mmCIF file of C-alpha atoms and ligand atoms in Angstrom:
data_model
loop_
_atom_site.group_PDB
_atom_site.id
_atom_site.type_symbol
_atom_site.label_atom_id
_atom_site.label_comp_id
_atom_site.label_asym_id
_atom_site.label_seq_id
_atom_site.Cartn_x
_atom_site.Cartn_y
_atom_site.Cartn_z
ATOM 1 C CA MET A 201 29.240 61.223 185.902
ATOM 2 C CA LYS A 202 26.527 59.364 187.832
ATOM 3 C CA PRO A 203 24.828 56.717 185.670
ATOM 4 C CA GLU A 204 21.240 57.514 184.866
ATOM 5 C CA SER A 205 18.700 55.676 186.974
ATOM 6 C CA THR A 206 15.995 53.556 185.385
ATOM 7 C CA ARG A 207 13.469 56.153 186.539
ATOM 8 C CA GLN A 208 15.381 58.830 184.598
ATOM 9 C CA LEU A 209 15.731 56.668 181.500
ATOM 10 C CA VAL A 210 11.999 55.864 181.509
ATOM 11 C CA GLY A 211 11.180 59.546 182.028
ATOM 12 C CA GLU A 212 13.316 60.478 179.008
ATOM 13 C CA ALA A 213 11.752 57.753 176.855
ATOM 14 C CA LEU A 214 8.249 59.027 177.732
ATOM 15 C CA GLN A 215 9.197 62.679 177.171
ATOM 16 C CA LYS A 216 10.659 61.885 173.726
ATOM 17 C CA ALA A 217 7.820 59.672 172.516
ATOM 18 C CA GLU A 218 4.958 61.151 170.492
ATOM 19 C CA ASN A 219 2.878 58.032 170.153
ATOM 20 C CA ILE A 220 2.522 55.734 173.143
ATOM 21 C CA LEU A 221 0.733 52.424 173.710
ATOM 22 C CA LEU A 222 -0.167 51.574 177.325
ATOM 23 C CA VAL A 223 -1.197 48.031 178.267
ATOM 24 C CA SER A 224 -2.036 46.309 181.547
ATOM 25 C CA HIS A 225 -3.232 42.907 182.742
ATOM 26 C CA ILE A 226 -6.276 40.693 182.168
ATOM 27 C CA ARG A 227 -9.087 40.687 184.769
ATOM 28 C CA PRO A 228 -7.846 44.172 185.683
ATOM 29 C CA ASP A 229 -7.856 45.293 189.307
ATOM 30 C CA GLY A 230 -7.833 48.845 190.626
ATOM 31 C CA ASP A 231 -4.072 49.142 190.248
ATOM 32 C CA ALA A 232 -4.079 47.969 186.625
ATOM 33 C CA ILE A 233 -6.751 50.535 185.709
ATOM 34 C CA GLY A 234 -5.358 53.209 188.048
ATOM 35 C CA ALA A 235 -1.885 52.939 186.532
ATOM 36 C CA LEU A 236 -3.239 52.847 182.953
ATOM 37 C CA LEU A 237 -5.468 55.897 183.419
ATOM 38 C CA GLY A 238 -3.095 57.808 185.699
ATOM 39 C CA LEU A 239 -0.211 57.568 183.247
ATOM 40 C CA GLY A 240 -2.441 57.669 180.161
ATOM 41 C CA LEU A 241 -4.342 60.845 181.054
ATOM 42 C CA SER A 242 -1.146 62.563 182.162
ATOM 43 C CA LEU A 243 0.567 61.771 178.845
ATOM 44 C CA ILE A 244 -2.500 62.966 176.913
ATOM 45 C CA GLN A 245 -2.440 66.229 178.881
ATOM 46 C CA ALA A 246 1.253 66.512 177.936
ATOM 47 C CA GLY A 247 0.167 66.498 174.282
ATOM 48 C CA LYS A 248 1.009 62.891 173.359
ATOM 49 C CA THR A 249 -1.054 60.520 171.267
ATOM 50 C CA VAL A 250 -1.893 57.666 173.625
ATOM 51 C CA GLN A 251 -3.667 54.359 173.165
ATOM 52 C CA ILE A 252 -4.824 52.757 176.424
ATOM 53 C CA VAL A 253 -5.556 49.027 176.202
ATOM 54 C CA SER A 254 -6.987 46.519 178.673
ATOM 55 C CA ARG A 255 -8.026 43.219 177.098
ATOM 56 C CA ASP A 256 -10.888 42.828 179.592
ATOM 57 C CA GLY A 257 -11.925 46.498 179.540
ATOM 58 C CA VAL A 258 -12.669 48.410 182.758
ATOM 59 C CA PRO A 259 -14.668 46.692 185.554
ATOM 60 C CA PRO A 260 -18.033 48.449 186.095
ATOM 61 C CA ASN A 261 -17.117 49.664 189.607
ATOM 62 C CA LEU A 262 -14.130 51.577 188.198
ATOM 63 C CA ARG A 263 -15.959 53.239 185.318
ATOM 64 C CA PHE A 264 -16.509 56.324 187.474
ATOM 65 C CA LEU A 265 -12.841 57.167 186.811
ATOM 66 C CA LYS A 266 -12.388 59.874 184.190
ATOM 67 C CA GLY A 267 -10.870 58.527 181.013
ATOM 68 C CA SER A 268 -12.220 54.983 181.428
ATOM 69 C CA GLU A 269 -14.229 55.500 178.223
ATOM 70 C CA ARG A 270 -10.895 55.826 176.406
ATOM 71 C CA VAL A 271 -9.833 52.294 177.295
ATOM 72 C CA GLN A 272 -9.814 49.930 174.301
ATOM 73 C CA ARG A 273 -9.889 46.125 174.400
ATOM 74 C CA SER A 274 -7.421 45.581 171.567
ATOM 75 C CA VAL A 275 -4.406 47.249 170.003
ATOM 76 C CA THR A 276 -4.854 49.184 166.754
ATOM 77 C CA GLY A 277 -2.202 50.825 164.548
ATOM 78 C CA MET A 278 1.558 50.645 165.052
ATOM 79 C CA ALA A 279 4.913 52.483 165.517
ATOM 80 C CA ARG A 280 4.940 53.615 169.091
ATOM 81 C CA LEU A 281 6.577 53.381 172.482
ATOM 82 C CA ILE A 282 5.114 50.325 174.213
ATOM 83 C CA VAL A 283 4.610 50.598 177.971
ATOM 84 C CA VAL A 284 3.269 47.728 180.117
ATOM 85 C CA VAL A 285 2.061 48.483 183.659
ATOM 86 C CA ASP A 286 1.356 46.225 186.675
ATOM 87 C CA CYS A 287 2.260 43.007 184.804
ATOM 88 C CA SER A 288 4.872 40.583 186.117
ATOM 89 C CA ASP A 289 5.094 38.808 182.759
ATOM 90 C CA LEU A 290 3.904 39.402 179.211
ATOM 91 C CA GLU A 291 1.276 36.661 179.249
ATOM 92 C CA ARG A 292 -0.572 38.788 181.832
ATOM 93 C CA THR A 293 -1.479 41.267 179.070
ATOM 94 C CA GLY A 294 -3.712 38.543 177.595
ATOM 95 C CA ASN A 295 -1.105 38.115 174.839
ATOM 96 C CA LEU A 296 -1.955 41.510 173.354
ATOM 97 C CA LEU A 297 1.654 42.155 172.356
ATOM 98 C CA GLU A 298 2.696 38.950 170.647
ATOM 99 C CA GLY A 299 6.042 39.326 168.880
ATOM 100 C CA GLU A 300 6.472 42.992 169.898
ATOM 101 C CA MET A 301 9.450 44.318 171.821
ATOM 102 C CA VAL A 302 8.209 46.067 174.950
ATOM 103 C CA ASP A 303 10.036 49.334 175.670
ATOM 104 C CA VAL A 304 8.995 50.030 179.256
ATOM 105 C CA ASN A 305 7.829 47.713 182.075
ATOM 106 C CA ILE A 306 6.559 49.560 185.164
ATOM 107 C CA ASP A 307 5.643 47.192 187.992
ATOM 108 C CA HIS A 308 5.931 46.260 191.674
ATOM 109 C CA HIS A 309 5.663 42.453 191.611
ATOM 110 C CA ILE A 310 8.544 40.614 193.249
ATOM 111 C CA THR A 311 8.127 37.939 190.556
ATOM 112 C CA ASN A 312 8.553 40.365 187.623
ATOM 113 C CA LEU A 313 10.445 38.787 184.716
ATOM 114 C CA HIS A 314 12.105 42.034 183.469
ATOM 115 C CA PHE A 315 10.808 41.486 179.939
ATOM 116 C CA ALA A 316 11.306 45.013 178.539
ATOM 117 C CA ARG A 317 14.122 47.299 177.374
ATOM 118 C CA TYR A 318 13.650 49.435 180.508
ATOM 119 C CA ASN A 319 12.369 47.653 183.610
ATOM 120 C CA LEU A 320 11.173 50.066 186.266
ATOM 121 C CA VAL A 321 10.356 47.363 188.816
ATOM 122 C CA GLU A 322 10.141 48.397 192.469
ATOM 123 C CA PRO A 323 8.903 45.493 194.626
ATOM 124 C CA THR A 324 8.765 47.591 197.800
ATOM 125 C CA ALA A 325 6.160 49.881 196.203
ATOM 126 C CA VAL A 326 2.623 49.158 197.426
ATOM 127 C CA ALA A 327 1.190 49.590 193.926
ATOM 128 C CA THR A 328 2.308 50.379 190.385
ATOM 129 C CA SER A 329 0.150 53.486 190.819
ATOM 130 C CA ALA A 330 2.334 54.464 193.806
ATOM 131 C CA ILE A 331 5.471 54.314 191.626
ATOM 132 C CA LEU A 332 3.718 56.545 189.092
ATOM 133 C CA ALA A 333 2.501 58.968 191.774
ATOM 134 C CA GLU A 334 6.157 59.512 192.688
ATOM 135 C CA CYS A 335 7.485 59.532 189.137
ATOM 136 C CA LEU A 336 5.040 61.778 187.238
ATOM 137 C CA PRO A 337 6.270 64.953 189.013
ATOM 138 C CA GLU A 338 9.913 63.767 188.598
ATOM 139 C CA TRP A 339 9.258 63.322 184.879
ATOM 140 C CA GLY A 340 7.648 66.759 184.570
ATOM 141 C CA LEU A 341 4.318 65.200 183.577
ATOM 142 C CA PRO A 342 1.003 66.820 184.598
ATOM 143 C CA MET A 343 -1.111 65.567 187.489
ATOM 144 C CA ASP A 344 -4.647 66.944 187.637
ATOM 145 C CA ALA A 345 -7.539 65.619 189.753
ATOM 146 C CA SER A 346 -8.413 62.862 187.258
ATOM 147 C CA VAL A 347 -4.835 61.546 187.203
ATOM 148 C CA ALA A 348 -4.659 61.773 191.012
ATOM 149 C CA SER A 349 -7.970 59.895 191.451
ATOM 150 C CA ALA A 350 -6.824 57.092 189.163
ATOM 151 C CA LEU A 351 -3.524 56.692 191.027
ATOM 152 C CA LEU A 352 -5.198 56.835 194.444
ATOM 153 C CA THR A 353 -7.551 54.075 193.270
ATOM 154 C CA GLY A 354 -4.538 51.867 192.547
ATOM 155 C CA ILE A 355 -2.981 52.525 195.950
ATOM 156 C CA ILE A 356 -6.203 51.971 197.879
ATOM 157 C CA THR A 357 -7.219 48.783 196.075
ATOM 158 C CA ASP A 358 -3.779 47.092 196.127
ATOM 159 C CA THR A 359 -3.346 47.849 199.853
ATOM 160 C CA ILE A 360 -6.989 46.858 200.535
ATOM 161 C CA GLY A 361 -7.553 50.265 202.084
ATOM 162 C CA PHE A 362 -4.056 50.858 203.553
ATOM 163 C CA ARG A 363 -4.041 47.634 205.552
ATOM 164 C CA THR A 364 -1.671 45.187 203.828
ATOM 165 C CA ALA A 365 1.601 44.284 205.596
ATOM 166 C CA ASN A 366 3.671 46.169 203.005
ATOM 167 C CA MET A 367 2.031 49.551 203.843
ATOM 168 C CA ASN A 368 4.560 52.238 204.725
ATOM 169 C CA PRO A 369 4.497 55.919 205.741
ATOM 170 C CA ALA A 370 5.632 57.031 202.277
ATOM 171 C CA ALA A 371 2.534 55.446 200.718
ATOM 172 C CA LEU A 372 0.277 57.286 203.164
ATOM 173 C CA ARG A 373 2.049 60.543 202.305
ATOM 174 C CA LEU A 374 1.616 59.832 198.600
ATOM 175 C CA ALA A 375 -2.098 59.301 199.181
ATOM 176 C CA ALA A 376 -2.271 62.619 201.027
ATOM 177 C CA ASP A 377 -0.453 64.329 198.112
ATOM 178 C CA LEU A 378 -2.953 62.809 195.675
ATOM 179 C CA MET A 379 -5.841 64.129 197.799
ATOM 180 C CA GLU A 380 -4.263 67.579 197.639
ATOM 181 C CA LYS A 381 -4.156 67.235 193.841
ATOM 182 C CA GLY A 382 -7.936 66.685 193.891
ATOM 183 C CA ALA A 383 -8.432 62.921 194.331
ATOM 184 C CA HIS A 384 -11.645 62.145 196.193
ATOM 185 C CA LEU A 385 -10.652 59.611 198.902
ATOM 186 C CA SER A 386 -14.094 58.568 200.110
ATOM 187 C CA GLU A 387 -15.461 58.093 196.586
ATOM 188 C CA VAL A 388 -12.417 56.110 195.461
ATOM 189 C CA TYR A 389 -12.608 53.989 198.631
ATOM 190 C CA ARG A 390 -16.329 53.309 198.313
ATOM 191 C CA ARG A 391 -16.399 52.575 194.592
ATOM 192 C CA GLY A 392 -13.028 50.848 194.331
ATOM 193 C CA LEU A 393 -13.166 48.709 197.436
ATOM 194 C CA VAL A 394 -16.318 48.657 199.500
ATOM 195 C CA GLN A 395 -19.382 48.704 197.282
ATOM 196 C CA LYS A 396 -20.411 45.396 195.696
ATOM 197 C CA THR A 397 -23.261 44.611 193.344
ATOM 198 C CA PHE A 398 -26.102 42.333 194.397
ATOM 199 C CA GLU A 399 -24.845 39.787 191.842
ATOM 200 C CA ALA A 400 -21.324 39.882 193.318
ATOM 201 C CA ALA A 401 -22.721 39.220 196.806
ATOM 202 C CA ARG A 402 -24.690 36.209 195.484
ATOM 203 C CA PHE A 403 -21.586 34.928 193.713
ATOM 204 C CA TRP A 404 -19.676 35.224 197.020
ATOM 205 C CA GLY A 405 -22.482 33.231 198.594
ATOM 206 C CA ALA A 406 -21.725 30.232 196.379
ATOM 207 C CA GLY A 407 -18.050 30.384 197.341
ATOM 208 C CA LEU A 408 -18.810 30.902 201.045
ATOM 209 C CA MET A 409 -21.140 27.883 201.113
ATOM 210 C CA ARG A 410 -18.259 25.659 200.022
ATOM 211 C CA LEU A 411 -15.594 27.218 202.251
ATOM 212 C CA GLN A 412 -13.406 24.464 203.711
ATOM 213 C CA ARG A 413 -10.603 24.272 206.236
ATOM 214 C CA SER A 414 -7.807 21.886 207.029
ATOM 215 C CA ASP A 415 -5.519 23.089 209.833
ATOM 216 C CA SER A 416 -4.564 26.663 208.932
ATOM 217 C CA LEU A 417 -5.447 26.334 205.224
ATOM 218 C CA LEU A 418 -8.799 27.637 203.985
ATOM 219 C CA TRP A 419 -10.101 27.209 200.474
ATOM 220 C CA THR A 420 -13.129 27.363 198.253
ATOM 221 C CA THR A 421 -14.155 27.139 194.624
ATOM 222 C CA LEU A 422 -16.125 29.341 192.249
ATOM 223 C CA ARG A 423 -17.643 27.500 189.296
ATOM 224 C CA GLN A 424 -18.977 28.760 185.968
ATOM 225 C CA VAL A 425 -22.448 27.602 187.032
ATOM 226 C CA ASP A 426 -22.200 29.760 190.215
ATOM 227 C CA ARG A 427 -21.398 32.742 188.016
ATOM 228 C CA GLN A 428 -24.422 32.056 185.827
ATOM 229 C CA GLU A 429 -26.794 31.432 188.728
ATOM 230 C CA ALA A 430 -25.688 34.608 190.486
ATOM 231 C CA GLY A 431 -25.798 36.617 187.249
ATOM 232 C CA TYR A 432 -22.276 37.861 187.952
ATOM 233 C CA PRO A 433 -20.852 39.210 184.686
ATOM 234 C CA GLY A 434 -17.116 39.425 185.497
ATOM 235 C CA ASN A 435 -14.615 36.586 185.118
ATOM 236 C CA ASP A 436 -12.889 37.516 188.401
ATOM 237 C CA ASP A 437 -13.715 36.351 191.952
ATOM 238 C CA ALA A 438 -15.583 39.569 192.843
ATOM 239 C CA ASP A 439 -12.866 40.061 195.493
ATOM 240 C CA LEU A 440 -13.946 37.029 197.520
ATOM 241 C CA VAL A 441 -10.340 36.076 198.269
ATOM 242 C CA ASN A 442 -9.608 39.430 199.894
ATOM 243 C CA MET A 443 -12.702 39.113 202.042
ATOM 244 C CA LEU A 444 -11.642 35.588 203.067
ATOM 245 C CA SER A 445 -8.151 36.812 203.978
ATOM 246 C CA GLY A 446 -9.855 38.276 207.063
ATOM 247 C CA VAL A 447 -10.895 34.809 208.267
ATOM 248 C CA ASP A 448 -8.594 33.091 210.816
ATOM 249 C CA GLY A 449 -5.935 30.971 209.124
ATOM 250 C CA ASP A 450 -2.488 31.133 207.507
ATOM 251 C CA VAL A 451 -3.344 30.774 203.823
ATOM 252 C CA VAL A 452 -6.568 31.082 201.853
ATOM 253 C CA VAL A 453 -6.992 29.789 198.303
ATOM 254 C CA VAL A 454 -9.808 30.552 195.872
ATOM 255 C CA LEU A 455 -10.052 28.375 192.752
ATOM 256 C CA ASN A 456 -12.048 30.180 190.112
ATOM 257 C CA GLU A 457 -13.188 28.235 187.041
ATOM 258 C CA GLN A 458 -12.703 30.199 183.810
ATOM 259 C CA LYS A 459 -14.464 29.875 180.454
ATOM 260 C CA SER A 460 -11.073 29.166 178.859
ATOM 261 C CA GLY A 461 -10.940 25.800 180.665
ATOM 262 C CA LYS A 462 -8.206 27.079 182.963
ATOM 263 C CA ILE A 463 -8.574 27.612 186.689
ATOM 264 C CA LYS A 464 -7.623 31.002 188.116
ATOM 265 C CA VAL A 465 -6.008 30.358 191.479
ATOM 266 C CA SER A 466 -5.652 33.141 194.060
ATOM 267 C CA TRP A 467 -3.599 32.748 197.239
ATOM 268 C CA ARG A 468 -3.564 35.090 200.229
ATOM 269 C CA ALA A 469 -1.177 34.547 203.153
ATOM 270 C CA ARG A 470 -0.771 35.970 206.609
ATOM 271 C CA PRO A 471 2.187 38.325 207.120
ATOM 272 C CA GLY A 472 5.474 36.426 207.384
ATOM 273 C CA LEU A 473 4.716 33.863 204.665
ATOM 274 C CA ASP A 474 5.729 34.266 201.007
ATOM 275 C CA ILE A 475 3.239 32.451 198.784
ATOM 276 C CA SER A 476 4.506 34.155 195.597
ATOM 277 C CA VAL A 477 6.925 31.192 195.306
ATOM 278 C CA LEU A 478 3.938 28.829 195.213
ATOM 279 C CA ALA A 479 2.249 30.891 192.498
ATOM 280 C CA LEU A 480 5.500 30.858 190.494
ATOM 281 C CA GLN A 481 5.573 27.045 190.707
ATOM 282 C CA PHE A 482 2.199 27.074 188.935
ATOM 283 C CA GLY A 483 3.339 29.535 186.250
ATOM 284 C CA GLY A 484 1.888 32.632 187.936
ATOM 285 C CA GLY A 485 3.306 35.304 190.181
ATOM 286 C CA GLY A 486 2.471 38.072 192.604
ATOM 287 C CA HIS A 487 3.552 39.360 195.995
ATOM 288 C CA PRO A 488 4.543 37.574 199.235
ATOM 289 C CA ALA A 489 1.057 38.026 200.715
ATOM 290 C CA ALA A 490 -1.082 37.907 197.542
ATOM 291 C CA ALA A 491 -0.382 35.860 194.451
ATOM 292 C CA GLY A 492 -2.159 34.107 191.616
ATOM 293 C CA ALA A 493 -1.777 31.730 188.691
ATOM 294 C CA GLU A 494 -3.812 30.431 185.815
ATOM 295 C CA VAL A 495 -3.599 26.647 185.808
ATOM 296 C CA PRO A 496 -4.835 24.415 182.976
ATOM 297 C CA GLY A 497 -7.024 21.457 183.975
ATOM 298 C CA SER A 498 -10.391 20.606 185.475
ATOM 299 C CA LEU A 499 -11.514 22.244 188.717
ATOM 300 C CA SER A 500 -11.141 19.037 190.744
ATOM 301 C CA ASP A 501 -7.726 18.206 189.278
ATOM 302 C CA VAL A 502 -6.329 21.717 189.834
ATOM 303 C CA GLU A 503 -7.902 21.879 193.294
ATOM 304 C CA HIS A 504 -6.137 18.636 194.211
ATOM 305 C CA ARG A 505 -2.711 19.727 192.895
ATOM 306 C CA VAL A 506 -2.861 23.237 194.313
ATOM 307 C CA LEU A 507 -4.026 22.146 197.761
ATOM 308 C CA GLU A 508 -1.369 19.451 197.914
ATOM 309 C CA ALA A 509 1.386 21.947 197.049
ATOM 310 C CA THR A 510 -0.007 24.546 199.466
ATOM 311 C CA ARG A 511 -0.204 22.008 202.318
ATOM 312 C CA LYS A 512 3.381 20.958 201.617
ATOM 313 C CA PHE A 513 4.420 24.623 201.660
ATOM 314 C CA LEU A 514 2.726 25.138 205.032
ATOM 315 C CA ASP A 515 4.184 21.915 206.467
ATOM 316 C CA GLU A 516 7.695 22.993 205.461
ATOM 317 C CA LYS A 517 7.125 26.409 207.072
ATOM 318 C CA ALA A 518 5.875 24.751 210.239
ATOM 319 C CA GLY A 519 9.014 22.595 210.227
ATOM 320 C CA THR A 520 11.394 25.539 209.885
ATOM 321 C CA ASN A 521 9.547 28.335 211.659
ATOM 322 C CA GLY A 522 7.329 26.791 214.242
ATOM 323 C CA LYS A 523 3.651 27.063 213.315
ATOM 324 C CA GLY A 524 1.997 30.413 213.726
ATOM 325 C CA ASN A 525 5.276 32.349 213.889
ATOM 326 C CA ALA A 526 5.247 35.439 211.676
HETATM 327 P P1 AMP B 1409 -5.270 37.970 192.393
HETATM 328 O O1 AMP B 1409 -5.302 36.725 193.191
HETATM 329 O O2 AMP B 1409 -5.703 37.809 190.978
HETATM 330 O O3 AMP B 1409 -5.937 39.131 193.079
HETATM 331 O O4 AMP B 1409 -3.742 38.356 192.285
HETATM 332 C C1 AMP B 1409 -2.912 38.524 193.380
HETATM 333 C C2 AMP B 1409 -1.584 39.058 192.911
HETATM 334 O O5 AMP B 1409 -0.930 38.094 192.088
HETATM 335 C C3 AMP B 1409 -1.726 40.307 192.044
HETATM 336 O O6 AMP B 1409 -0.658 41.159 192.348
HETATM 337 C C4 AMP B 1409 -1.624 39.794 190.647
HETATM 338 O O7 AMP B 1409 -1.068 40.733 189.790
HETATM 339 C C5 AMP B 1409 -0.735 38.566 190.775
HETATM 340 N N1 AMP B 1409 -1.194 37.531 189.831
HETATM 341 C C6 AMP B 1409 -2.420 37.000 189.774
HETATM 342 N N2 AMP B 1409 -2.498 36.081 188.774
HETATM 343 C C7 AMP B 1409 -1.297 36.045 188.188
HETATM 344 C C8 AMP B 1409 -0.746 35.319 187.083
HETATM 345 N N3 AMP B 1409 -1.462 34.434 186.380
HETATM 346 N N4 AMP B 1409 0.534 35.560 186.746
HETATM 347 C C9 AMP B 1409 1.276 36.464 187.434
HETATM 348 N N5 AMP B 1409 0.808 37.185 188.470
HETATM 349 C C10 AMP B 1409 -0.446 36.987 188.857
HETATM 350 MN MN1 MN B 1410 -2.865 44.308 189.425
HETATM 351 MN MN1 MN B 1411 -0.485 46.116 191.527
#
């Protein structure tokens, strides 16, 4: 008899469970919310009791998604199947699950630590939402327009509008399937990716003013005072790093000062480089082309350490590869 695949085992666990807790990562992106709502709404439609938790809530630009009002910021109650989505490690949940055994880990990060009983980790998937878009029908779970819109949001935001190097024909077909199920591509694209608030644009301005370059490395900082002056309410970078990944260079780094005293570091690399190893060195994780870490220390101290390590990484690549080779 063929052994059951992880997909099958996770499907069975979800079918059996009555009471399910879904959790994703802090400073949630479109894939975190897309995967939470896509799976959450589908399970609710299948008659389950579901608690959907994101420590930092739902970013305002994603609140157009149906079901976002159901998202809680903390866990209440107990006795349930615990499912974590789009998190490479448990700290990413904002330590919402301290001391709990996680049942299911659904993710696509190459740096995933396989922290659960069942680890459905597929690093070739463009988004956790893409894994779910394939799996929900396999698991016999419903997919209406609201589920499809949530999952399409995850695919579009993680691939920055179908343009990251890991894009593949299957992901485009999945997106087409989701459109056929009722997802509204242009709305998801506009709200999830393109439209920015006035405050976000002003916050970008502070980061753009300080943009620096040394050889093929670009970097900038976002400070708490920039956030206040711009009136930007989020604790993320308002997507500045993705915008800067379009500027000529090999690697771009954004160092984003957090209230916690830590510095959120985001790296983006041109195709052919794998900066997830750098993020891992700093206790974070991610993908070859996009990775992040939360590093304790002052902005200037972390900036110094991170830039030094990133320069060393680029120098070693230049030594082995020849500079500019993909
Ligand atoms: P970001 O720079 O926050 O947009 O993140 C880029 C990628 O790295 C995303 O796939 C994140 O999930 C991942 N990532 C960001 N920060 C961390 C972290 N502290 N630990 C693990 N993965 C992270
Ligand atoms: Mn994510
Ligand atoms: Mn993701």
